[in-house]
Amino acid sequence: MKLYIADGNPHCIKVLAVLELTGVKCEIETVSHEEKVVPHLSHPVLPILLLPNGQHLFSPNSICQYLFDKSGQKATDATNQWLEWEATHLQPALLQSLHMVALQGKRVEAAAVMREPLNWLEQNLNKKNTQFLTAEAVSVADVVLWAALYPLMSDSGFDAGELRSVRSWFECVNDLAACQTAAQKFLQGKGVEALKTFLQKHPVTHAQRRDSPTNDTEVEDAEHVMTEQEIEEAAQVWSEGLKSSSAVTEKKHPILPQEGKKNVLLTSALPYVNNVPHLGNIIGCVLSADVFGRYGRLRGWNLLFVCGTDEYGTATENKAREEGLTPQEICDKYHAIHAAIYQWFQIDFDFFGRTTTERQTEIAQDIFWRLHERGFLLEDTVEQLRCESCQRFLADRFVEGECPHCRYPEARGDQCDKCGRLINAVELRNPQCKVCKQTPVIRSSKHLFLNLPKLEDELEQWLNKSTNAGDWTANAKHITRSWLRDGLKPRCITRDLKWGTPVPHEDYKEKVFYVWFDAPIGYLSITANYTDQWEKWWKNPQQVELYNFMAKDNVPFHSVVFPCSLLGAQDNYTLVNHLIATEYLNYEDTKFSKSRGVGVFGDMAKDTGIPSDVWRFYLLYMRPEGQDSAFSWSDMALKNNSELLNNLGNFINRAGMFVSKFFDGCVPEMLLNEDDKRLIAQVCWELKQYIQLLDKVRIRDALKCILNISRHGNQYIQVNEPWKKIKGGDGDRQRAGTVTGVSVNVACLLSAVLEPYMPTVSHTIREQLQAPHICASAMLQDAGAFICTLPAGHRIGTVSPLFQKLENEQIEALRKRFGGQQTPSSSSAAVETKPSAVAAQEASQNVNADPERAKQLTALVAEQGNKVRGLKTQKAEKSVIDEEVKKLLDLKKQLSLAEGKNPEPQKGKKK
């Protein structure tokens, strides 16, 4: 017998493992993916087993079953059923997920695709009382399923969820020596990276249902096949109009929980007051929370959205010293700056407060005493870093050095950004004071600690309940589990500072609370400054659902430290039900830096001339969910010009203009045919997907549904050509009227679903269409319903374009302005009056520019850049990263040529 396999083909893992396990003698030959081992097959298929009689087996599961039979272990009905399920149900989802992980770095979306088959496997394993799938001994079914799942389940960045039975079974099979050997021999320690070549040559099909859109390609390209029943039901609901819809209830303050309502308490991580937030800060916290808050209100939820500035701590003291102000003056100044920025970005807080208040002191000290009385505080003498030059103890975030665990050179004094491990500042190697760059010395000081180990069991019970019942992002669960896996340690809650909430204990009256004990209590005190009845929100876990939005570096303090404080206080506090964490947004290929002038900060965005809605759209389109993403000027222009201008704006403008131009501003009569009903059903289905996704806080995916609705509308207009039919006979004119009427109603729906993302654009559309103010909330109730909100005879207003094109010159000017390499104004004048030789050379090269090619390459560079960052985040092998970096540099070179620039570095320029 002879077995033919190919490197990187995931189906080969199972046959190698079975061959190793059964001990069947067989020659193995490795061939290329394109090689036709069996000539009569229409396309190459691997693995293939050549039998002694000259016949071939080319189904991986059939090969595995044959080898087991050969070793004397015959198939049973049970093993056959498992093999059938693996081939027909598990494999399609696996192939799609492997594409997402290996080629796109979309681990969160891949986990969503795998959720259904893995949950089904979990349920079946829970019913078993045997160690393996069908018996106490391993069977062919165990090895086949293990091998299928191995590339994903062994990937450290892939979060499959709790799935205890699946994990227990998987580890049992994984511990078999034969499986270990096969995996190591085949993947060679590269994980899913080893499968890339195979996956690139075997594109995933979209035959699966798109019940949960999970990636860009699927959301945009895969068509949901409408049934006749769906089409008729959608048309019936559409024709009923707004008659049964109830009026919108106006928001009245103070907003308090109501019996029988969905009461949502929404918080965004409190931004530090001592700096100006950049785009990454804005998308990571306040903007994401704002989208969800606006959506919740449209859904009719009783929702309170609170946030505020985090104002205590060393950072504020140092900023005050830098600017020659008192800490309070610094807080007042920057609180106003933050508030103005968020107002410009249209963040619709119900209350934006601050932590330097009397209520903060009262509530923090009350929680402290409750923890003290219940024995959850410890006293200890600790070593701290003190800067003799600055004459102060250094807060954790004001000391940097080399991480003792991973050797990252810029680890902070509390946590390493690279490996995520907790650090005690005195453990840092080669520490430096971030203010004066001097080496601090170690001094002793007596402090109070929160006894986290004593609360660990209670915390784990609560976490199991919250993470299973709530919508926690994969990274939030992963970070939290890693903290628990390492074992909790007592956490210091006091600091030797002046600017902070004073510790009320007599022995510690010279100290203040550590900011990470104190700051999350700010959510409570800010709510208390909003309403004296704050406890109805914060001591009411039976009626209130709490959503926390933040970037991933804030997760442990919201999922472990703060919950332990509230659990230990034993005062029926509302704990987080849904913890939503983003990854990081970078700027182009580097980090934001105010001091170096790199990146767009909140106070600069409005000076670019780009409307805040466009900023919101692009940040939400690039929201870093499964991995870090990067802001790119070229990509922003591309998305604005293609998605907003050519797709969304084009459709809405055409629909409104047809009403104005052809029907004197009145919506014409609509006589629906099958094509119209099908469009209505397609749009309705996208609306339902939008609601399902946003209910689960899948903000970026839901935005793609909006763009899909607009794409359907554009295609509908293009196919039916109302501008031609209006010139024909009565039948054609009637048809033009129906298409126009349906289109303008789709535009009205778009105004509703856009409201959480682009509130000004949404309002403008409704104004232009003179749409009823209840239309948005009416269509977003329950599962969602696309309703005819603009009936025949409805008069619309004046229609005008919604978006403007971002020109290359404008984008290039902005890129230079925010790239940290601005030219001094004196030399700028010289450049204008006398162009340099380099400038002249560049001008001559621009003649050979290819704008269309440049546009395509810009998108490819952005995509490849994201891939490289994803690999670095996942700590992939250096050779794998180097290969992808090489591709990125090559793409950048091609882009330079397409833009008419010299791709070679200029002489004398530092690399």
PDB file of N, CA and C in Angstrom, residues 610-619 621 635-653 703 706-707 710-711 714 750 754 757-758 761-762 765 801-806:
ATOM      1  N   ILE A 610     -13.143  66.914   7.591  1.00  0.00           N
ATOM      2  CA  ILE A 610     -13.930  65.691   7.368  1.00  0.00           C
ATOM      3  C   ILE A 610     -15.006  65.624   8.450  1.00  0.00           C
ATOM      4  N   PRO A 611     -16.288  65.457   8.075  1.00  0.00           N
ATOM      5  CA  PRO A 611     -17.365  65.458   9.075  1.00  0.00           C
ATOM      6  C   PRO A 611     -17.199  64.342  10.102  1.00  0.00           C
ATOM      7  N   SER A 612     -17.720  64.568  11.303  1.00  0.00           N
ATOM      8  CA  SER A 612     -17.575  63.580  12.375  1.00  0.00           C
ATOM      9  C   SER A 612     -18.253  62.263  12.011  1.00  0.00           C
ATOM     10  N   ASP A 613     -19.335  62.299  11.235  1.00  0.00           N
ATOM     11  CA  ASP A 613     -19.995  61.059  10.835  1.00  0.00           C
ATOM     12  C   ASP A 613     -19.085  60.185   9.972  1.00  0.00           C
ATOM     13  N   VAL A 614     -18.276  60.807   9.135  1.00  0.00           N
ATOM     14  CA  VAL A 614     -17.349  60.035   8.296  1.00  0.00           C
ATOM     15  C   VAL A 614     -16.258  59.419   9.162  1.00  0.00           C
ATOM     16  N   TRP A 615     -15.775  60.192  10.136  1.00  0.00           N
ATOM     17  CA  TRP A 615     -14.818  59.633  11.093  1.00  0.00           C
ATOM     18  C   TRP A 615     -15.450  58.449  11.818  1.00  0.00           C
ATOM     19  N   ARG A 616     -16.663  58.612  12.291  1.00  0.00           N
ATOM     20  CA  ARG A 616     -17.346  57.518  13.004  1.00  0.00           C
ATOM     21  C   ARG A 616     -17.439  56.283  12.114  1.00  0.00           C
ATOM     22  N   PHE A 617     -17.875  56.490  10.876  1.00  0.00           N
ATOM     23  CA  PHE A 617     -18.050  55.362   9.958  1.00  0.00           C
ATOM     24  C   PHE A 617     -16.743  54.596   9.781  1.00  0.00           C
ATOM     25  N   TYR A 618     -15.655  55.302   9.492  1.00  0.00           N
ATOM     26  CA  TYR A 618     -14.413  54.604   9.193  1.00  0.00           C
ATOM     27  C   TYR A 618     -13.847  53.903  10.426  1.00  0.00           C
ATOM     28  N   LEU A 619     -13.911  54.568  11.578  1.00  0.00           N
ATOM     29  CA  LEU A 619     -13.417  53.932  12.807  1.00  0.00           C
ATOM     30  C   LEU A 619     -14.211  52.673  13.138  1.00  0.00           C
ATOM     31  N   TYR A 621     -15.890  50.862  10.905  1.00  0.00           N
ATOM     32  CA  TYR A 621     -15.608  49.896   9.836  1.00  0.00           C
ATOM     33  C   TYR A 621     -14.302  49.158  10.144  1.00  0.00           C
ATOM     34  N   ASP A 635      -6.803  54.161   3.005  1.00  0.00           N
ATOM     35  CA  ASP A 635      -7.962  53.279   3.150  1.00  0.00           C
ATOM     36  C   ASP A 635      -9.204  54.065   3.546  1.00  0.00           C
ATOM     37  N   MET A 636      -9.020  55.103   4.366  1.00  0.00           N
ATOM     38  CA  MET A 636     -10.162  55.939   4.743  1.00  0.00           C
ATOM     39  C   MET A 636     -10.765  56.596   3.502  1.00  0.00           C
ATOM     40  N   ALA A 637      -9.891  57.105   2.617  1.00  0.00           N
ATOM     41  CA  ALA A 637     -10.380  57.727   1.376  1.00  0.00           C
ATOM     42  C   ALA A 637     -11.090  56.685   0.515  1.00  0.00           C
ATOM     43  N   LEU A 638     -10.510  55.494   0.442  1.00  0.00           N
ATOM     44  CA  LEU A 638     -11.092  54.415  -0.358  1.00  0.00           C
ATOM     45  C   LEU A 638     -12.482  54.046   0.149  1.00  0.00           C
ATOM     46  N   LYS A 639     -12.617  53.876   1.473  1.00  0.00           N
ATOM     47  CA  LYS A 639     -13.918  53.496   2.053  1.00  0.00           C
ATOM     48  C   LYS A 639     -14.927  54.640   1.900  1.00  0.00           C
ATOM     49  N   ASN A 640     -14.480  55.879   2.084  1.00  0.00           N
ATOM     50  CA  ASN A 640     -15.388  57.019   1.915  1.00  0.00           C
ATOM     51  C   ASN A 640     -15.906  57.084   0.481  1.00  0.00           C
ATOM     52  N   ASN A 641     -14.989  56.972  -0.465  1.00  0.00           N
ATOM     53  CA  ASN A 641     -15.360  57.156  -1.875  1.00  0.00           C
ATOM     54  C   ASN A 641     -16.121  55.966  -2.442  1.00  0.00           C
ATOM     55  N   SER A 642     -15.824  54.760  -1.963  1.00  0.00           N
ATOM     56  CA  SER A 642     -16.505  53.581  -2.507  1.00  0.00           C
ATOM     57  C   SER A 642     -17.773  53.254  -1.727  1.00  0.00           C
ATOM     58  N   GLU A 643     -17.664  53.111  -0.412  1.00  0.00           N
ATOM     59  CA  GLU A 643     -18.820  52.664   0.379  1.00  0.00           C
ATOM     60  C   GLU A 643     -19.824  53.785   0.659  1.00  0.00           C
ATOM     61  N   LEU A 644     -19.320  54.953   1.047  1.00  0.00           N
ATOM     62  CA  LEU A 644     -20.238  56.045   1.392  1.00  0.00           C
ATOM     63  C   LEU A 644     -20.730  56.785   0.148  1.00  0.00           C
ATOM     64  N   LEU A 645     -19.808  57.221  -0.679  1.00  0.00           N
ATOM     65  CA  LEU A 645     -20.186  58.051  -1.830  1.00  0.00           C
ATOM     66  C   LEU A 645     -20.848  57.227  -2.933  1.00  0.00           C
ATOM     67  N   ASN A 646     -20.157  56.169  -3.383  1.00  0.00           N
ATOM     68  CA  ASN A 646     -20.638  55.413  -4.552  1.00  0.00           C
ATOM     69  C   ASN A 646     -21.713  54.387  -4.222  1.00  0.00           C
ATOM     70  N   ASN A 647     -21.710  53.860  -3.018  1.00  0.00           N
ATOM     71  CA  ASN A 647     -22.708  52.850  -2.662  1.00  0.00           C
ATOM     72  C   ASN A 647     -23.881  53.496  -1.930  1.00  0.00           C
ATOM     73  N   LEU A 648     -23.663  53.871  -0.691  1.00  0.00           N
ATOM     74  CA  LEU A 648     -24.746  54.366   0.167  1.00  0.00           C
ATOM     75  C   LEU A 648     -25.323  55.691  -0.330  1.00  0.00           C
ATOM     76  N   GLY A 649     -24.455  56.685  -0.504  1.00  0.00           N
ATOM     77  CA  GLY A 649     -24.927  58.008  -0.927  1.00  0.00           C
ATOM     78  C   GLY A 649     -25.548  57.990  -2.304  1.00  0.00           C
ATOM     79  N   ASN A 650     -24.969  57.233  -3.200  1.00  0.00           N
ATOM     80  CA  ASN A 650     -25.485  57.141  -4.566  1.00  0.00           C
ATOM     81  C   ASN A 650     -26.912  56.594  -4.582  1.00  0.00           C
ATOM     82  N   PHE A 651     -27.128  55.511  -3.819  1.00  0.00           N
ATOM     83  CA  PHE A 651     -28.465  54.913  -3.811  1.00  0.00           C
ATOM     84  C   PHE A 651     -29.510  55.860  -3.211  1.00  0.00           C
ATOM     85  N   ILE A 652     -29.219  56.411  -2.055  1.00  0.00           N
ATOM     86  CA  ILE A 652     -30.203  57.262  -1.368  1.00  0.00           C
ATOM     87  C   ILE A 652     -30.501  58.510  -2.197  1.00  0.00           C
ATOM     88  N   ASN A 653     -29.472  59.089  -2.798  1.00  0.00           N
ATOM     89  CA  ASN A 653     -29.659  60.283  -3.612  1.00  0.00           C
ATOM     90  C   ASN A 653     -30.493  59.986  -4.862  1.00  0.00           C
ATOM     91  N   LEU A 703     -22.603  46.714  10.662  1.00  0.00           N
ATOM     92  CA  LEU A 703     -22.399  47.804   9.700  1.00  0.00           C
ATOM     93  C   LEU A 703     -22.372  47.262   8.273  1.00  0.00           C
ATOM     94  N   ILE A 706     -25.779  47.016   6.712  1.00  0.00           N
ATOM     95  CA  ILE A 706     -26.288  48.296   6.185  1.00  0.00           C
ATOM     96  C   ILE A 706     -25.811  48.483   4.744  1.00  0.00           C
ATOM     97  N   LEU A 707     -24.532  48.240   4.534  1.00  0.00           N
ATOM     98  CA  LEU A 707     -23.977  48.408   3.193  1.00  0.00           C
ATOM     99  C   LEU A 707     -24.563  47.386   2.225  1.00  0.00           C
ATOM    100  N   SER A 710     -27.926  48.692   0.963  1.00  0.00           N
ATOM    101  CA  SER A 710     -27.710  49.706  -0.062  1.00  0.00           C
ATOM    102  C   SER A 710     -27.287  49.070  -1.387  1.00  0.00           C
ATOM    103  N   ARG A 711     -26.449  48.028  -1.304  1.00  0.00           N
ATOM    104  CA  ARG A 711     -26.033  47.332  -2.527  1.00  0.00           C
ATOM    105  C   ARG A 711     -27.230  46.679  -3.223  1.00  0.00           C
ATOM    106  N   ASN A 714     -29.122  49.511  -4.968  1.00  0.00           N
ATOM    107  CA  ASN A 714     -28.466  49.966  -6.200  1.00  0.00           C
ATOM    108  C   ASN A 714     -28.675  48.981  -7.346  1.00  0.00           C
ATOM    109  N   LEU A 750     -32.723  52.724   5.581  1.00  0.00           N
ATOM    110  CA  LEU A 750     -31.292  52.991   5.781  1.00  0.00           C
ATOM    111  C   LEU A 750     -31.070  54.122   6.781  1.00  0.00           C
ATOM    112  N   LEU A 754     -28.816  53.407  10.101  1.00  0.00           N
ATOM    113  CA  LEU A 754     -27.606  54.234  10.172  1.00  0.00           C
ATOM    114  C   LEU A 754     -27.537  55.073  11.450  1.00  0.00           C
ATOM    115  N   TYR A 757     -24.763  54.589  13.930  1.00  0.00           N
ATOM    116  CA  TYR A 757     -23.426  54.754  13.373  1.00  0.00           C
ATOM    117  C   TYR A 757     -23.149  56.177  12.909  1.00  0.00           C
ATOM    118  N   MET A 758     -24.093  56.763  12.181  1.00  0.00           N
ATOM    119  CA  MET A 758     -23.905  58.089  11.595  1.00  0.00           C
ATOM    120  C   MET A 758     -25.147  58.928  11.890  1.00  0.00           C
ATOM    121  N   VAL A 761     -26.037  62.012   9.502  1.00  0.00           N
ATOM    122  CA  VAL A 761     -26.468  61.541   8.181  1.00  0.00           C
ATOM    123  C   VAL A 761     -27.865  60.940   8.269  1.00  0.00           C
ATOM    124  N   SER A 762     -28.102  60.154   9.300  1.00  0.00           N
ATOM    125  CA  SER A 762     -29.423  59.540   9.505  1.00  0.00           C
ATOM    126  C   SER A 762     -30.506  60.613   9.594  1.00  0.00           C
ATOM    127  N   ILE A 765     -31.114  62.334   6.163  1.00  0.00           N
ATOM    128  CA  ILE A 765     -31.927  61.518   5.250  1.00  0.00           C
ATOM    129  C   ILE A 765     -33.398  61.636   5.610  1.00  0.00           C
ATOM    130  N   PRO A 801     -26.894  65.775  -2.117  1.00  0.00           N
ATOM    131  CA  PRO A 801     -25.893  64.736  -1.827  1.00  0.00           C
ATOM    132  C   PRO A 801     -25.516  64.688  -0.344  1.00  0.00           C
ATOM    133  N   LEU A 802     -25.252  63.465   0.130  1.00  0.00           N
ATOM    134  CA  LEU A 802     -24.923  63.263   1.547  1.00  0.00           C
ATOM    135  C   LEU A 802     -23.429  63.286   1.817  1.00  0.00           C
ATOM    136  N   PHE A 803     -22.621  62.918   0.813  1.00  0.00           N
ATOM    137  CA  PHE A 803     -21.185  62.748   1.033  1.00  0.00           C
ATOM    138  C   PHE A 803     -20.380  63.458  -0.049  1.00  0.00           C
ATOM    139  N   GLN A 804     -19.146  63.764   0.296  1.00  0.00           N
ATOM    140  CA  GLN A 804     -18.229  64.380  -0.658  1.00  0.00           C
ATOM    141  C   GLN A 804     -17.020  63.474  -0.870  1.00  0.00           C
ATOM    142  N   LYS A 805     -16.459  63.541  -2.045  1.00  0.00           N
ATOM    143  CA  LYS A 805     -15.288  62.728  -2.359  1.00  0.00           C
ATOM    144  C   LYS A 805     -14.073  63.260  -1.604  1.00  0.00           C
ATOM    145  N   LEU A 806     -13.253  62.353  -1.096  1.00  0.00           N
ATOM    146  CA  LEU A 806     -11.969  62.729  -0.505  1.00  0.00           C
ATOM    147  C   LEU A 806     -10.926  62.611  -1.603  1.00  0.00           C
TER     148      LEU A 806
END
